[in-house]
Amino acid sequence: MKVTKFGGSSLASAQQLQKVLNIVKSDRERRFIVVSAPGKRDAQDTKVTDALIQYYNHYKNNQDTSADKAWIIQRYRDIATELNVNLSIISTIQKSIESLECLPITNNPYLYDTFLAAGEDNNAKLIAAFFKENDLDAIYLHPSDAGLFVSSEPQNARLLPSSYEHIQKLRQGEQIYVIPGFFGVTMDNNICTFSRGGSDITGSLIAAGIHAELYENFTDVDGIFAAHPGVVNKPHSISELTYKEMRELAYAGFSVLHDEALIPVYRSKIPLVIKNTNNPSHPGTKVTLKHETLDLPVVGISGDDKFVSINISKYLMNREIGFGRKVLQILEELNIRWEHIPTGIDDMSIVLRERELTPEKEERIVDYLQNELHVDDLEIEKELSIIMIVGENMKNHIGITAAATKALSEKNINLEMISQGSSEVSIMFVIKSKEEKAAIQALYSAFF
Ligand code: ASP
């Protein structure tokens, strides 16, 4: 059994839905279809979810909502008409969209979530009707009937562990279930969404719940590229990736899947494949626990900017017991997350994301380090990028760092810091942001 999730761009138009139908029909194992709301048809278009946010804002502020409702309903109607789906489904969708503005505005922490969830919910109804009319034994399944019970945390729901028992029962059915992504229901029957982009999470939870053999995530690219296509000209798509490698690449700028979506399938040891709705014969990228075939040392190179480094020096720092703890303590007190701590004998750097450091927090840190910890030198370095070279097989190869630093030195790129964890899944370089693009291009040429 496979759980197959389609993202918004795969469901944006009648033409896309026709491709989705063909994909589902081509494999009988595809029995659990999780869908997003219709996405953008082109760069200028609006996602249905974003249109629902506007509808919500107008409703909440007592403004005219007629244009919002009409636009959203028309989006579904256009798709249904072009696909020749019986238009009775449109009156169902129309009622659902219109009924949103009968919900109470005050004392209703789930109002926003209920508006947003309507995008996926109505899309699932439309798609189930379309499948049925095209000879698939398909049925729409609301998350409450699927057993997707979640915590009462609006826009940040978490699955209640007891839900898995309910979801597992779906295995017994024979039909193709079309399940709206992005939301679940609380124990007191309120709609509660995951964070934005959360349909990926639904797919992963269903896959874990039914012990699927595979979780397929269909999007609009041929899998995950070995480097960002905006930086490297036509990078190849990675055929196989481990969950650990995926996490490392996602950390530094690769955002194909929602972060939280990896956890349920990873824990249940279910492989994931990222495929292209517009090119379904392409094998895509398979994400597994362990490499099955690939033995290349490096699978991908990612880079991300907007990092800051707090560089501290103090003579004989290594003799001062508790110094590191005291430095980290001020970060904890200021509620700052740090990312990396490269060290020397008498110096340590704390690398963090720029957004963590407000001017007030920066001032407080400087004051504390100078006047309470009496550091000799202190610098807050900005406009830094990190580059990650990722590959679990690196540990079986010698000379990866040498090849990387050679490629960077040939381009005259200065390495500010280098760090490699003991698991050797990645090597990280900190460089100046203005050199990020050149660094990724040089490393891509060196390894691929
Ligand atoms: N439609 C929701 C969003 O735009 C969820 C999703 O597409 O995964 O965030």
Coordinates of C-alpha atoms and ligand atoms in Angstrom, one line a residue:
M1 CA 0.0 0.0 0.0
K2 CA 1.2 3.4 -0.9
V3 CA 0.2 6.8 0.4
T4 CA 0.4 9.3 -2.4
K5 CA 0.3 13.1 -1.7
F6 CA -0.2 15.7 -4.3
G7 CA 0.9 19.3 -3.7
G8 CA -0.9 22.5 -4.8
S9 CA 0.8 22.9 -8.1
S10 CA -0.2 19.3 -9.1
L11 CA -3.8 20.2 -8.4
A12 CA -4.0 23.8 -9.7
S13 CA -6.0 23.1 -12.9
A14 CA -8.1 20.6 -14.8
Q15 CA -5.0 19.6 -16.9
Q16 CA -3.1 18.9 -13.7
L17 CA -5.9 16.8 -12.3
Q18 CA -6.0 14.7 -15.4
K19 CA -2.3 13.9 -14.8
V20 CA -3.1 13.0 -11.2
L21 CA -5.9 10.7 -12.3
N22 CA -3.5 8.9 -14.7
I23 CA -0.9 8.5 -11.9
V24 CA -3.4 7.1 -9.5
K25 CA -4.8 4.7 -12.1
S26 CA -1.4 3.4 -13.1
D27 CA -0.8 1.7 -9.7
R28 CA -3.3 -0.1 -7.7
E29 CA -1.2 0.2 -4.6
R30 CA -2.0 3.9 -4.6
R31 CA -5.0 3.7 -2.2
F32 CA -4.5 6.7 0.1
I33 CA -4.5 10.0 -1.8
V34 CA -3.7 13.1 0.3
V35 CA -4.4 16.4 -1.4
S36 CA -3.4 20.0 -0.9
A37 CA -5.7 23.0 -1.9
P38 CA -5.4 24.2 -5.5
G39 CA -2.1 26.1 -5.9
K40 CA -0.9 28.7 -8.4
R41 CA -1.5 28.1 -12.1
D42 CA 1.3 30.6 -12.9
A43 CA 3.6 32.9 -11.1
Q44 CA 1.0 35.7 -10.9
D45 CA -1.9 33.5 -9.6
T46 CA -3.1 33.2 -6.0
K47 CA -3.2 30.0 -4.0
V48 CA -6.6 29.1 -2.8
T49 CA -5.3 29.0 0.8
D50 CA -4.1 32.6 0.5
A51 CA -7.5 33.6 -1.0
L52 CA -9.1 32.0 2.1
I53 CA -6.9 34.1 4.4
Q54 CA -8.1 37.2 2.6
Y55 CA -11.7 36.0 3.0
Y56 CA -11.1 35.4 6.7
N57 CA -9.6 38.9 7.2
H58 CA -12.5 40.6 5.5
Y59 CA -15.1 38.5 7.4
K60 CA -13.4 39.1 10.8
N61 CA -13.2 42.9 10.1
N62 CA -16.8 43.1 9.0
Q63 CA -15.9 43.9 5.4
D64 CA -17.4 42.8 2.2
T65 CA -16.6 39.2 1.4
S66 CA -18.6 38.7 -1.8
A67 CA -15.6 39.0 -4.1
D68 CA -13.5 36.6 -2.0
K69 CA -16.2 33.9 -2.0
A70 CA -17.0 34.3 -5.7
W71 CA -13.3 34.0 -6.6
I72 CA -12.7 30.8 -4.5
I73 CA -15.9 29.1 -5.7
Q74 CA -15.1 30.0 -9.3
R75 CA -11.6 28.4 -8.9
Y76 CA -13.3 25.0 -8.2
R77 CA -16.0 25.5 -10.7
D78 CA -13.5 26.2 -13.5
I79 CA -11.7 22.9 -12.7
A80 CA -15.0 20.9 -12.4
T81 CA -16.4 22.3 -15.7
E82 CA -13.3 21.6 -17.7
L83 CA -13.2 18.1 -16.3
N84 CA -16.9 17.5 -17.0
V85 CA -17.5 16.6 -13.4
N86 CA -21.2 16.6 -12.3
L87 CA -21.7 20.1 -11.1
S88 CA -23.7 19.0 -8.0
I89 CA -20.2 18.9 -6.3
I90 CA -19.9 22.6 -6.9
S91 CA -23.1 23.4 -5.0
T92 CA -21.7 21.3 -2.1
I93 CA -18.4 23.3 -2.3
Q94 CA -20.3 26.6 -2.6
K95 CA -22.3 25.8 0.6
S96 CA -19.1 24.9 2.4
I97 CA -17.3 28.2 1.4
E98 CA -20.4 30.3 2.2
S99 CA -21.1 28.6 5.6
L100 CA -17.7 29.8 6.8
E101 CA -19.1 33.2 7.4
C102 CA -21.7 31.9 9.8
L103 CA -19.1 30.8 12.2
P104 CA -18.7 32.8 15.4
I105 CA -15.9 35.4 15.4
T106 CA -15.4 35.8 19.1
N107 CA -14.3 33.1 21.5
N108 CA -13.4 30.9 18.5
P109 CA -9.7 30.1 18.5
Y110 CA -10.2 27.7 15.5
L111 CA -11.9 30.2 13.1
Y112 CA -8.7 30.9 11.1
D113 CA -7.9 27.2 10.9
T114 CA -11.4 26.4 9.7
F115 CA -11.2 28.9 6.9
L116 CA -7.8 27.7 5.8
A117 CA -8.7 24.0 5.9
A118 CA -11.6 24.6 3.6
G119 CA -9.1 24.8 0.7
E120 CA -7.9 21.2 1.1
D121 CA -11.3 19.9 2.3
N122 CA -13.2 21.0 -0.8
N123 CA -10.5 20.0 -3.1
A124 CA -10.6 16.5 -1.7
K125 CA -14.4 16.4 -2.3
L126 CA -13.9 17.6 -5.9
I127 CA -11.1 15.1 -6.6
A128 CA -13.0 12.1 -5.1
A129 CA -16.0 13.0 -7.4
F130 CA -13.7 13.3 -10.4
F131 CA -12.0 9.9 -9.6
K132 CA -15.4 8.2 -9.2
E133 CA -16.7 9.5 -12.5
N134 CA -13.6 8.1 -14.1
D135 CA -14.0 4.5 -12.9
L136 CA -12.1 4.6 -9.7
D137 CA -13.7 3.2 -6.6
A138 CA -12.8 6.4 -4.7
I139 CA -14.3 8.1 -1.6
Y140 CA -13.7 11.4 0.1
L141 CA -12.6 10.9 3.7
H142 CA -12.7 13.7 6.3
P143 CA -9.8 13.7 8.8
S144 CA -12.3 13.0 11.6
D145 CA -13.3 9.8 9.8
A146 CA -9.7 8.9 9.0
G147 CA -8.9 9.2 12.8
L148 CA -6.6 12.2 12.5
F149 CA -7.1 13.6 16.0
V150 CA -4.7 16.4 16.9
S151 CA -3.8 18.6 19.8
S152 CA -5.7 21.9 20.4
E153 CA -2.9 24.1 19.0
P154 CA -4.3 26.3 16.3
Q155 CA -2.0 26.5 13.2
N156 CA 0.5 24.2 14.9
A157 CA -1.4 21.0 15.6
R158 CA 0.3 17.8 16.5
L159 CA -1.1 14.3 16.1
L160 CA -2.3 12.7 19.2
P161 CA -0.5 9.4 19.5
S162 CA -3.7 7.5 20.0
S163 CA -4.7 8.4 16.5
Y164 CA -2.4 5.8 15.0
E165 CA -4.7 3.1 16.2
H166 CA -7.7 4.7 14.3
I167 CA -5.7 5.3 11.2
Q168 CA -4.5 1.7 11.1
K169 CA -8.1 0.5 10.7
L170 CA -8.1 2.1 7.2
R171 CA -6.0 -0.7 6.0
Q172 CA -9.0 -3.0 6.0
G173 CA -10.9 -1.0 3.4
E174 CA -10.9 -1.7 -0.3
Q175 CA -11.6 1.7 -1.7
I176 CA -9.3 4.6 -2.7
Y177 CA -9.5 7.2 0.0
V178 CA -9.1 10.9 -0.9
I179 CA -8.1 12.7 2.2
P180 CA -7.6 16.4 2.6
G181 CA -4.2 17.4 3.9
F182 CA -3.1 20.1 6.3
F183 CA -5.6 19.6 9.2
G184 CA -7.0 17.3 11.7
V185 CA -9.7 17.5 14.3
T186 CA -9.3 18.1 18.0
M187 CA -11.0 15.8 20.6
D188 CA -13.8 18.3 20.9
N189 CA -14.3 18.2 17.1
N190 CA -12.7 21.5 16.1
I191 CA -10.7 21.9 12.9
C192 CA -7.1 22.5 13.7
T193 CA -4.3 22.9 11.0
F194 CA -0.7 22.1 11.0
S195 CA 1.7 24.9 10.1
R196 CA 1.7 26.2 6.5
G197 CA 2.6 23.7 3.9
G198 CA 1.3 21.0 6.3
S199 CA -0.3 18.7 3.8
D200 CA 3.0 16.9 3.6
I201 CA 2.6 16.1 7.3
T202 CA -0.9 14.6 6.8
G203 CA 0.6 12.3 4.1
S204 CA 3.4 11.2 6.4
L205 CA 1.1 10.6 9.3
I206 CA -1.3 8.5 7.2
A207 CA 1.7 6.5 5.8
A208 CA 3.0 5.8 9.4
G209 CA -0.5 5.0 10.6
I210 CA -1.3 2.4 7.9
H211 CA 2.3 1.1 7.8
A212 CA 2.6 2.0 4.1
E213 CA 5.2 0.4 2.1
L214 CA 6.0 3.8 0.5
Y215 CA 5.1 7.5 1.0
E216 CA 5.0 9.2 -2.4
N217 CA 5.1 13.0 -2.5
F218 CA 4.3 14.4 -5.9
T219 CA 5.4 17.9 -6.6
D220 CA 6.5 19.8 -9.7
V221 CA 10.2 19.0 -9.9
D222 CA 12.1 15.8 -10.7
G223 CA 13.0 15.2 -7.1
I224 CA 15.7 16.9 -5.0
F225 CA 18.6 18.5 -6.9
A226 CA 22.2 18.1 -5.8
A227 CA 22.5 21.9 -5.6
H228 CA 20.1 24.8 -5.9
P229 CA 19.0 25.2 -9.6
G230 CA 19.1 29.0 -9.2
V231 CA 22.8 28.7 -8.4
V232 CA 24.0 25.8 -10.5
N233 CA 23.0 25.5 -14.1
K234 CA 20.9 22.3 -14.5
P235 CA 22.0 20.3 -11.4
H236 CA 21.2 16.6 -11.5
S237 CA 18.4 15.3 -9.3
I238 CA 19.6 12.9 -6.6
S239 CA 18.4 9.4 -7.1
E240 CA 18.8 8.2 -3.5
L241 CA 19.2 10.1 -0.2
T242 CA 19.0 9.0 3.4
Y243 CA 16.8 10.7 6.0
K244 CA 19.9 12.1 7.7
E245 CA 21.2 13.6 4.5
M246 CA 17.8 15.0 3.7
R247 CA 17.7 16.7 7.1
E248 CA 21.2 18.2 6.6
L249 CA 20.3 19.5 3.1
A250 CA 17.0 20.9 4.3
Y251 CA 18.7 22.6 7.2
A252 CA 20.7 24.8 4.8
G253 CA 18.3 26.0 2.3
F254 CA 16.7 22.9 0.6
S255 CA 13.0 23.2 1.1
V256 CA 11.2 20.5 -0.8
L257 CA 9.2 19.0 2.0
H258 CA 7.8 20.4 5.2
D259 CA 10.4 19.8 8.0
E260 CA 8.0 18.1 10.3
A261 CA 6.8 15.8 7.6
L262 CA 9.9 13.6 7.8
I263 CA 9.5 12.5 11.4
P264 CA 6.5 10.1 11.2
V265 CA 7.8 8.2 8.2
Y266 CA 11.4 8.2 9.5
R267 CA 10.4 6.7 12.8
S268 CA 8.2 4.1 11.1
K269 CA 11.1 3.2 8.7
I270 CA 9.0 3.9 5.7
P271 CA 10.8 5.1 2.5
L272 CA 9.7 8.3 0.9
V273 CA 9.9 9.2 -2.8
I274 CA 9.6 12.7 -4.2
K275 CA 8.3 12.6 -7.7
N276 CA 7.1 15.0 -10.5
T277 CA 3.5 15.0 -11.5
N278 CA 4.5 16.6 -14.8
N279 CA 7.1 13.8 -15.4
P280 CA 5.9 10.7 -13.6
S281 CA 8.1 8.3 -15.4
H282 CA 11.2 10.0 -13.9
P283 CA 12.2 7.9 -10.8
G284 CA 12.5 11.0 -8.6
T285 CA 14.4 11.0 -5.3
K286 CA 14.1 8.2 -2.9
V287 CA 14.7 8.9 0.7
T288 CA 15.6 5.8 2.8
L289 CA 17.1 4.9 6.1
K290 CA 20.3 3.6 4.6
H291 CA 21.8 3.8 1.1
E292 CA 20.7 0.9 -1.0
T293 CA 22.6 1.5 -4.2
L294 CA 24.4 4.8 -4.1
D295 CA 28.0 4.9 -3.0
L296 CA 29.1 8.4 -4.0
P297 CA 30.7 10.2 -1.1
V298 CA 28.8 13.4 -1.6
V299 CA 25.1 13.6 -2.5
G300 CA 24.4 17.3 -2.4
I301 CA 25.7 20.8 -1.6
S302 CA 23.6 23.4 0.0
G303 CA 24.1 26.9 1.2
D304 CA 22.2 29.4 3.3
D305 CA 22.8 33.0 4.2
K306 CA 21.8 35.4 7.0
F307 CA 24.1 33.9 9.6
V308 CA 26.0 35.9 12.3
S309 CA 29.0 34.8 14.3
I310 CA 29.8 36.0 17.8
N311 CA 33.6 35.6 17.9
I312 CA 35.1 35.5 21.4
S313 CA 38.8 35.3 22.5
K314 CA 40.1 35.1 25.9
Y315 CA 43.7 34.2 26.8
L316 CA 43.9 30.8 28.6
M317 CA 40.2 30.2 27.9
N318 CA 40.6 26.4 28.0
R319 CA 41.7 26.6 31.7
E320 CA 38.6 28.4 32.8
I321 CA 36.1 25.8 34.0
G322 CA 32.5 26.7 33.2
F323 CA 33.4 29.4 30.6
G324 CA 31.4 27.8 27.8
R325 CA 28.4 27.3 30.0
K326 CA 28.4 30.9 31.1
V327 CA 28.6 32.0 27.4
L328 CA 25.7 29.8 26.5
Q329 CA 23.7 30.8 29.5
I330 CA 23.2 34.4 28.3
L331 CA 21.9 33.0 25.0
E332 CA 19.4 30.8 26.9
E333 CA 18.3 33.7 29.0
L334 CA 17.7 35.8 25.9
N335 CA 15.9 32.9 24.3
I336 CA 18.4 32.7 21.4
R337 CA 18.9 29.5 19.5
W338 CA 22.5 28.8 18.4
E339 CA 23.5 26.7 15.4
H340 CA 27.2 25.9 15.6
I341 CA 30.1 26.4 18.0
P342 CA 33.5 26.1 16.3
T343 CA 36.3 26.5 18.8
G344 CA 40.1 27.1 19.0
I345 CA 42.3 26.9 22.1
D346 CA 41.5 30.4 23.3
D347 CA 38.6 31.3 21.2
M348 CA 35.1 30.2 20.5
S349 CA 32.6 31.3 17.9
I350 CA 28.9 31.0 18.2
V351 CA 27.1 30.9 14.9
L352 CA 23.4 31.8 14.8
R353 CA 20.8 32.9 12.4
E354 CA 20.6 36.7 12.0
R355 CA 16.9 36.8 12.9
E356 CA 17.8 35.6 16.5
L357 CA 19.7 38.7 17.2
T358 CA 17.8 41.9 17.8
P359 CA 19.8 45.1 18.5
E360 CA 18.8 45.0 22.1
K361 CA 19.9 41.4 22.5
E362 CA 23.1 42.1 20.8
E363 CA 23.8 45.0 23.2
R364 CA 23.0 42.8 26.2
I365 CA 25.4 40.0 25.0
V366 CA 28.3 42.5 24.3
D367 CA 27.8 44.0 27.7
Y368 CA 27.7 40.6 29.5
L369 CA 30.8 39.2 27.6
Q370 CA 32.9 42.3 28.2
N371 CA 31.9 43.2 31.7
E372 CA 31.0 39.9 33.3
L373 CA 33.1 37.3 31.4
H374 CA 36.0 39.8 30.7
V375 CA 36.8 38.5 27.2
D376 CA 39.9 39.9 25.5
D377 CA 38.4 40.3 22.1
L378 CA 34.9 40.3 20.8
E379 CA 33.5 40.7 17.4
I380 CA 30.0 40.2 16.0
E381 CA 30.5 39.2 12.4
K382 CA 27.5 39.6 10.0
E383 CA 26.6 38.7 6.4
L384 CA 27.9 35.2 6.7
S385 CA 26.7 32.1 4.9
I386 CA 27.1 28.4 5.6
I387 CA 27.8 25.8 3.0
M388 CA 27.1 22.2 3.7
I389 CA 28.7 19.3 1.8
V390 CA 26.4 16.3 2.6
G391 CA 26.9 12.6 2.2
E392 CA 26.7 9.7 4.7
N393 CA 29.3 7.8 2.6
M394 CA 31.9 10.5 3.2
K395 CA 33.1 8.6 6.2
N396 CA 34.3 5.8 3.9
H397 CA 36.3 8.2 1.7
I398 CA 39.5 10.1 2.4
G399 CA 40.2 13.5 0.9
I400 CA 36.8 15.0 0.7
T401 CA 37.7 18.1 2.7
A402 CA 40.9 18.4 0.7
A403 CA 39.0 18.3 -2.6
A404 CA 36.5 20.9 -1.2
T405 CA 39.1 23.3 0.2
K406 CA 41.2 23.1 -3.0
A407 CA 38.1 24.0 -5.1
L408 CA 37.4 26.9 -2.9
S409 CA 41.0 28.2 -2.7
E410 CA 41.2 28.1 -6.5
K411 CA 38.3 30.6 -6.5
N412 CA 40.1 32.7 -3.8
I413 CA 37.3 32.0 -1.2
N414 CA 38.4 32.4 2.4
L415 CA 37.1 29.9 4.9
E416 CA 36.1 31.6 8.1
M417 CA 35.3 28.4 9.9
I418 CA 35.1 24.7 9.3
S419 CA 33.1 22.2 11.2
Q420 CA 32.4 18.5 10.9
G421 CA 30.4 16.4 13.4
S422 CA 31.6 13.0 14.4
S423 CA 28.9 11.3 12.4
E424 CA 30.6 12.7 9.3
V425 CA 27.3 13.2 7.5
S426 CA 28.3 16.7 6.5
I427 CA 31.1 19.2 6.4
M428 CA 30.2 22.8 7.0
F429 CA 32.1 25.9 5.9
V430 CA 31.3 29.4 7.1
I431 CA 32.2 32.0 4.4
K432 CA 31.2 35.6 3.5
S433 CA 27.7 35.7 2.0
K434 CA 29.0 37.6 -1.1
E435 CA 31.0 34.5 -2.0
E436 CA 28.2 31.9 -1.4
K437 CA 27.2 31.5 -5.1
A438 CA 30.8 31.1 -6.3
A439 CA 31.5 28.6 -3.5
I440 CA 28.5 26.3 -4.4
Q441 CA 29.4 26.4 -8.1
A442 CA 33.0 25.5 -7.3
L443 CA 32.1 22.7 -5.0
Y444 CA 29.5 21.3 -7.5
S445 CA 32.1 21.2 -10.2
A446 CA 34.5 19.5 -7.9
F447 CA 32.2 16.7 -6.8
F448 CA 29.8 16.2 -9.7
Ligands
ASP1 N1 -2.6 24.7 1.5 C1 -1.7 24.8 2.6 C2 -0.7 25.9 2.4 O1 -0.7 26.6 1.4 C3 -1.1 23.5 3.0 C4 -0.3 22.8 1.9 O2 -0.4 23.1 0.7 O3 0.4 21.9 2.2 O4 0.1 26.2 3.3

